[in-house]
Short mmCIF file of C-alpha atoms in Angstrom, two decimals:
data_model
loop_
_atom_site.label_atom_id
_atom_site.label_comp_id
_atom_site.label_asym_id
_atom_site.label_seq_id
_atom_site.Cartn_x
_atom_site.Cartn_y
_atom_site.Cartn_z
CA MET A 1 85.30 80.70 -54.98
CA ASP A 2 88.80 81.51 -53.71
CA PHE A 3 89.18 83.96 -56.58
CA LEU A 4 85.95 85.76 -55.64
CA VAL A 5 86.96 86.04 -51.98
CA GLY A 6 90.37 87.38 -52.93
CA ALA A 7 88.84 89.97 -55.24
CA PHE A 8 87.29 91.79 -52.28
CA LYS A 9 90.41 91.82 -50.14
CA PRO A 10 92.24 95.17 -49.91
CA PRO A 11 95.42 95.23 -51.99
CA CYS A 12 97.48 96.41 -49.03
CA ASN A 13 97.75 96.52 -45.25
CA VAL A 14 97.80 99.92 -43.56
CA SER A 15 98.96 100.67 -40.01
CA ILE A 16 99.29 103.93 -38.08
CA SER A 17 101.69 104.35 -35.16
CA PHE A 18 102.84 107.19 -32.89
CA VAL A 19 106.51 108.01 -32.50
CA ASP A 20 106.28 107.95 -28.68
CA THR A 21 104.01 104.92 -28.27
CA LYS A 22 106.36 103.20 -25.79
CA THR A 23 106.59 106.19 -23.44
CA ARG A 24 103.17 107.81 -23.78
CA LYS A 25 100.43 106.92 -21.31
CA GLN A 26 97.77 104.53 -22.63
CA VAL A 27 94.13 104.68 -21.47
CA PRO A 28 91.13 102.41 -22.15
CA LEU A 29 88.64 103.39 -24.84
CA LYS A 30 85.32 101.64 -25.36
CA LYS A 31 84.47 101.22 -29.02
CA ASP A 32 80.95 101.35 -30.48
CA ASN A 33 80.93 97.54 -30.72
CA GLY A 34 81.52 97.24 -26.97
CA GLN A 35 85.17 96.24 -27.27
CA THR A 36 87.66 98.07 -25.03
CA ILE A 37 91.10 98.92 -26.43
CA MET A 38 94.11 100.82 -25.10
CA VAL A 39 94.97 104.03 -26.96
CA PRO A 40 97.45 106.93 -26.44
CA LEU A 41 96.49 109.89 -24.27
CA PHE A 42 97.05 113.50 -25.43
CA GLN A 43 96.05 116.97 -24.34
CA SER A 44 95.44 120.14 -26.33
CA GLN A 45 98.42 121.96 -27.91
CA GLU A 46 100.55 118.81 -28.10
CA ASN A 47 102.42 117.66 -31.19
CA ILE A 48 101.08 114.46 -32.74
CA ILE A 49 103.87 112.71 -34.62
CA GLY A 50 104.07 109.25 -36.12
CA GLU A 51 104.25 107.17 -39.24
CA VAL A 52 102.00 105.33 -41.66
CA LEU A 53 103.10 101.94 -42.99
CA ILE A 54 101.58 100.67 -46.24
CA GLU A 55 102.46 97.16 -47.35
CA PRO A 56 101.04 95.65 -50.57
CA THR A 57 99.59 92.19 -49.99
CA GLN A 58 101.48 89.28 -51.53
CA GLY A 59 103.99 91.72 -53.01
CA LYS A 60 101.61 92.86 -55.74
CA LYS A 61 101.61 96.45 -56.96
CA PHE A 62 98.49 98.62 -57.17
CA GLU A 63 97.63 102.07 -58.46
CA HIS A 64 96.31 104.88 -56.27
CA ASN A 65 95.22 108.52 -56.56
CA GLY A 66 97.27 109.74 -53.63
CA VAL A 67 97.64 109.10 -49.92
CA LYS A 68 96.59 111.51 -47.16
CA ILE A 69 96.23 111.50 -43.39
CA GLU A 70 93.65 113.56 -41.48
CA LEU A 71 93.41 114.44 -37.81
CA LEU A 72 89.72 114.69 -36.99
CA GLY A 73 87.79 115.73 -33.90
CA GLN A 74 84.24 114.44 -34.31
CA ILE A 75 80.96 114.61 -32.45
CA VAL A 76 78.82 111.58 -33.28
CA VAL A 77 75.16 111.77 -32.22
CA LEU A 78 72.94 108.70 -32.06
CA VAL A 79 69.74 110.74 -31.81
CA ILE A 80 67.71 111.26 -34.96
CA GLY A 81 65.31 114.22 -35.07
CA GLY A 82 65.28 114.49 -31.29
CA LEU A 83 64.40 110.78 -30.84
CA SER A 84 66.72 108.30 -29.16
CA HIS A 85 67.09 104.58 -29.56
CA TYR A 86 64.40 104.13 -26.90
CA THR A 87 61.73 105.22 -29.40
CA TRP A 88 62.35 102.37 -31.82
CA PRO A 89 59.54 99.78 -32.08
CA ASP A 90 59.63 96.80 -29.70
CA SER A 91 60.27 94.50 -32.65
CA ILE A 92 63.60 96.27 -33.20
CA LEU A 93 64.51 96.62 -29.54
CA ALA A 94 63.89 92.90 -29.03
CA SER A 95 66.91 92.12 -31.19
CA SER A 96 70.21 93.53 -29.97
CA VAL A 97 71.85 92.43 -33.20
CA LEU A 98 69.26 94.22 -35.33
CA PHE A 99 69.43 97.35 -33.19
CA SER A 100 73.22 97.35 -33.53
CA SER A 101 72.76 97.34 -37.31
CA VAL A 102 70.29 100.24 -37.09
CA ALA A 103 72.72 102.23 -34.96
CA GLU A 104 75.58 101.61 -37.37
CA LEU A 105 73.32 102.60 -40.28
CA TYR A 106 72.67 106.05 -38.82
CA PHE A 107 76.33 106.50 -37.94
CA ASP A 108 77.19 105.64 -41.53
CA ARG A 109 74.64 108.11 -42.88
CA GLY A 110 76.78 110.96 -41.64
CA ASN A 111 75.21 111.87 -38.32
CA PHE A 112 78.56 113.27 -37.18
CA TYR A 113 80.16 116.70 -37.06
CA ASP A 114 83.84 117.56 -37.48
CA PHE A 115 84.95 120.38 -35.18
CA THR A 116 88.65 119.79 -35.90
CA SER A 117 90.01 118.79 -39.32
CA LEU A 118 93.67 118.88 -40.33
CA VAL A 119 95.12 117.22 -43.44
CA ARG A 120 98.60 116.17 -44.54
CA GLU A 121 99.26 114.87 -48.06
CA LEU A 122 101.58 111.87 -47.84
CA ASP A 123 101.95 110.80 -51.46
CA VAL A 124 101.04 111.88 -54.99
CA PRO A 125 99.15 109.56 -57.38
CA GLY A 126 101.20 106.63 -58.56
CA GLU A 127 101.89 102.96 -57.93
CA LEU A 128 102.87 101.05 -54.81
CA PHE A 129 104.70 97.80 -55.31
CA GLU A 130 106.67 97.46 -52.08
CA ARG A 131 106.43 98.32 -48.40
CA LYS A 132 106.57 102.07 -47.81
CA THR A 133 106.64 104.25 -44.69
CA TYR A 134 105.39 107.84 -44.49
CA GLN A 135 106.21 110.24 -41.65
CA PHE A 136 103.57 112.70 -40.44
CA GLU A 137 103.40 115.53 -37.91
CA PHE A 138 100.59 117.76 -36.63
CA SER A 139 102.15 120.52 -34.56
CA THR A 140 100.59 122.22 -31.52
CA VAL A 141 97.14 120.84 -32.26
CA GLU A 142 94.20 122.72 -30.80
CA MET A 143 91.95 120.05 -29.23
CA PRO A 144 89.61 122.11 -27.03
CA HIS A 145 87.15 119.38 -26.03
CA GLU A 146 87.78 116.21 -24.06
CA SER A 147 86.98 112.79 -25.47
CA TYR A 148 83.55 111.63 -24.30
CA ASN A 149 81.67 108.35 -24.67
CA GLY A 150 78.07 108.78 -23.54
CA ILE A 151 74.69 107.18 -24.11
CA ASN A 152 73.60 109.10 -27.21
CA VAL A 153 76.71 111.04 -28.15
CA ARG A 154 80.42 110.43 -28.67
CA LEU A 155 83.20 112.99 -28.90
CA ARG A 156 86.24 111.33 -30.40
CA TYR A 157 89.59 112.04 -32.01
CA ILE A 158 91.01 109.91 -34.81
CA LEU A 159 93.82 109.76 -37.32
CA LYS A 160 92.38 108.72 -40.67
CA VAL A 161 94.50 107.49 -43.58
CA THR A 162 92.86 107.47 -47.03
CA ILE A 163 94.34 105.84 -50.14
CA GLY A 164 92.44 107.12 -53.19
CA ARG A 165 91.42 104.59 -55.84
CA ASN A 166 89.89 104.79 -59.32
CA TYR A 167 86.45 103.27 -59.89
CA ILE A 168 86.42 101.36 -56.61
CA SER A 169 86.18 102.32 -52.96
CA ASN A 170 89.06 104.13 -51.29
CA ILE A 171 91.14 102.29 -48.71
CA VAL A 172 90.61 103.83 -45.26
CA GLU A 173 92.33 103.07 -41.96
CA CYS A 174 91.62 104.86 -38.64
CA GLN A 175 93.47 105.13 -35.34
CA ASP A 176 91.70 106.43 -32.22
CA PHE A 177 93.34 108.41 -29.45
CA VAL A 178 92.00 110.10 -26.32
CA VAL A 179 92.24 113.76 -25.29
CA ARG A 180 92.03 114.98 -21.70
CA ASN A 181 92.41 118.62 -20.76
CA PHE A 182 93.24 119.91 -17.30
CA THR A 183 91.82 122.90 -15.45
CA PRO A 184 93.41 124.90 -12.61
CA PRO A 185 91.41 125.13 -9.36
CA PRO A 186 88.68 127.80 -9.62
CA SER A 187 89.49 131.12 -7.99
CA ILE A 188 85.91 131.34 -6.68
CA ASN A 189 84.20 128.22 -5.34
CA ASN A 190 81.18 129.14 -3.28
CA SER A 191 79.46 126.74 -0.92
CA ILE A 192 75.91 125.52 -1.55
CA LYS A 193 73.41 126.25 1.23
CA MET A 194 69.64 125.91 0.92
CA GLU A 195 66.55 125.42 3.04
CA VAL A 196 63.85 123.14 1.64
CA GLY A 197 60.81 121.31 2.93
CA ILE A 198 57.09 120.64 2.92
CA GLU A 199 54.91 123.15 4.70
CA ASP A 200 54.20 122.14 8.31
CA CYS A 201 55.64 118.67 7.65
CA LEU A 202 59.36 118.76 6.90
CA HIS A 203 61.93 121.53 6.97
CA ILE A 204 65.63 120.85 6.43
CA GLU A 205 68.77 122.82 5.71
CA PHE A 206 71.52 121.27 3.64
CA GLU A 207 75.00 122.57 2.95
CA TYR A 208 77.84 121.40 0.69
CA GLY A 209 81.31 122.85 1.17
CA LYS A 210 81.65 123.98 -2.45
CA SER A 211 79.92 123.94 -5.83
CA LYS A 212 82.86 122.90 -8.04
CA TYR A 213 84.69 119.58 -7.66
CA HIS A 214 87.58 117.88 -9.44
CA LEU A 215 87.27 114.23 -10.47
CA LYS A 216 89.07 112.91 -7.37
CA ASP A 217 87.53 115.34 -4.92
CA VAL A 218 85.44 114.69 -1.80
CA ILE A 219 81.94 116.11 -1.28
CA ILE A 220 81.72 117.31 2.32
CA GLY A 221 78.58 118.79 3.83
CA LYS A 222 75.80 118.34 6.36
CA ILE A 223 72.04 117.95 6.56
CA TYR A 224 70.27 119.74 9.45
CA PHE A 225 66.67 118.94 10.43
CA LEU A 226 64.68 121.98 11.54
CA LEU A 227 61.22 120.35 11.50
CA VAL A 228 60.30 116.65 11.22
CA ARG A 229 56.64 115.61 11.18
CA ILE A 230 57.04 112.87 8.58
CA LYS A 231 58.20 109.38 9.53
CA ILE A 232 61.37 109.21 7.42
CA LYS A 233 62.76 105.71 6.89
CA ASN A 234 66.08 106.53 5.25
CA MET A 235 68.00 109.20 3.36
CA GLU A 236 70.54 108.89 0.54
CA LEU A 237 72.62 111.08 -1.73
CA GLU A 238 72.79 110.36 -5.47
CA ILE A 239 75.17 111.57 -8.15
CA ARG A 240 73.31 112.02 -11.43
CA ARG A 241 74.64 112.73 -14.89
CA ARG A 242 72.36 114.47 -17.38
CA GLU A 243 73.30 114.23 -21.06
CA SER A 244 71.48 116.60 -23.43
CA THR A 245 71.72 116.28 -27.20
CA GLY A 246 70.25 118.47 -29.93
CA SER A 247 68.66 121.87 -29.42
CA GLY A 248 65.25 123.51 -29.20
CA PRO A 249 62.30 121.15 -29.76
CA ASN A 250 64.74 118.42 -30.89
CA THR A 251 66.55 118.27 -27.54
CA TYR A 252 66.76 114.84 -25.98
CA VAL A 253 67.79 114.38 -22.34
CA GLU A 254 69.14 111.18 -20.80
CA THR A 255 69.74 110.95 -17.03
CA GLU A 256 71.92 108.33 -15.32
CA THR A 257 72.30 107.67 -11.61
CA LEU A 258 76.02 107.00 -11.18
CA ALA A 259 76.15 106.59 -7.40
CA LYS A 260 73.91 106.10 -4.39
CA PHE A 261 75.27 106.80 -0.92
CA GLU A 262 73.20 106.11 2.20
CA LEU A 263 73.36 109.00 4.65
CA MET A 264 70.91 107.82 7.27
CA ASP A 265 68.91 104.70 8.19
CA GLY A 266 66.10 105.46 10.63
CA ALA A 267 63.94 108.39 11.65
CA PRO A 268 65.67 111.71 12.39
CA VAL A 269 64.57 114.09 15.11
CA ARG A 270 64.35 117.85 15.18
CA GLY A 271 67.77 119.45 15.66
CA GLU A 272 69.67 116.43 14.38
CA SER A 273 72.61 117.00 12.00
CA ILE A 274 73.75 114.34 9.51
CA PRO A 275 77.29 114.62 8.05
CA VAL A 276 77.98 114.11 4.34
CA ARG A 277 81.28 112.73 3.07
CA LEU A 278 81.31 111.26 -0.43
CA PHE A 279 84.48 110.41 -2.39
CA LEU A 280 84.18 110.93 -6.18
CA SER A 281 87.20 108.90 -7.33
CA PRO A 282 85.42 105.47 -7.39
CA TYR A 283 82.89 106.69 -9.97
CA GLU A 284 83.33 107.12 -13.72
CA LEU A 285 82.78 110.86 -13.94
CA THR A 286 83.81 113.21 -16.71
CA PRO A 287 84.22 116.98 -16.62
CA THR A 288 81.10 119.08 -17.12
CA TYR A 289 80.46 119.84 -20.81
CA ARG A 290 78.46 122.97 -21.59
CA ASN A 291 76.89 123.29 -25.05
CA ILE A 292 79.75 121.72 -27.00
CA ASN A 293 79.48 123.02 -30.58
CA ASN A 294 75.73 123.44 -30.02
CA LYS A 295 75.44 119.63 -30.13
CA PHE A 296 75.45 118.36 -26.56
CA SER A 297 75.92 119.13 -22.87
CA VAL A 298 76.78 116.98 -19.85
CA LYS A 299 75.88 118.20 -16.36
CA TYR A 300 76.12 116.68 -12.89
CA TYR A 301 73.70 116.92 -9.98
CA LEU A 302 73.63 115.98 -6.32
CA ASN A 303 70.21 114.53 -5.59
CA LEU A 304 69.18 114.32 -1.93
CA VAL A 305 66.46 111.68 -1.47
CA PHE A 306 64.19 110.99 1.54
CA VAL A 307 61.98 107.90 1.78
CA ASP A 308 59.16 107.72 4.33
CA GLU A 309 57.60 104.63 5.89
CA GLU A 310 54.98 104.51 3.13
CA ASP A 311 57.81 104.47 0.52
CA ARG A 312 57.01 107.95 -0.73
CA ARG A 313 60.09 109.73 -2.02
CA TYR A 314 61.05 113.38 -1.50
CA PHE A 315 64.09 114.84 -3.19
CA LYS A 316 66.03 118.02 -3.81
CA GLN A 317 68.46 118.33 -6.71
CA GLN A 318 71.43 120.68 -6.96
CA GLU A 319 73.78 121.13 -9.94
CA ILE A 320 77.54 120.97 -9.38
CA THR A 321 80.46 121.62 -11.75
CA VAL A 322 83.03 118.87 -12.32
CA TYR A 323 86.49 119.55 -13.75
CA ARG A 324 89.76 117.67 -14.32
CA LEU A 325 92.57 118.84 -12.07
CA LEU A 326 96.16 118.48 -13.27
CA GLU A 327 97.60 115.45 -11.50
CA SER A 328 100.80 115.93 -9.53
#
């Protein structure tokens, strides 16, 4: 039995490290299995330099068909034919373990798209019989899209080491890292001002100071009541994220409510003005993504909600743009 177990063990251990690991900022990354790890943070046009360590197990040599390292930017979509995991039968959804296996199955079937792919050959075919270190460098790498971990889609960057083998599976080791790109403040940032209502019942005017916000910004505005003939119980402002995957008839949309902020508790009167002041930093926002490689989009909305005394809900939704401002 020990012999059989040992036969399936890889003949070597592989590790990938970055040359500036001790000084580079580390950020949390949630893996597909739910585990959170700390990984290095990069931005586009940076050099990615490091080394690969291969160490044969128990000092035994093994043959290989070459060693290579790839830098990959991938979009992984967990939506098949426009259907999300919510469309699976109840018998599957009832088992989180079984659903996890289904998800992994579709990931393994190649439901991913490489938008960045760079390769460095580290070694020619031969034998490895002792510990060996390979240096690698990817210079001024174009990484145009930020890392993203959503409900039905992931945008990720990895370093992938492959050791080719004859007749049996290759040995593969991957190292994740995160990319964040910064945007200067927009030269034009118009305010949002609209009048909405229900004929002869409710007429309000709302205004937000601008339409584009950075991740640590503050939404400042006001709500002005021009006509109130409905008994309003309370009013709140929501931040919603809308994730769209696929295209055409195969588009699937998932909406999350990330924040709810109570603006008013009680009935307003005509002429009353309610201030709005909502800080974005406590919430896990990302920049807006617009049609990334024709695979997905992520948009944000401010949703103004009124609830009357009969618990009927009235709302008005307005899209905003979110961007990452270079931190000082």
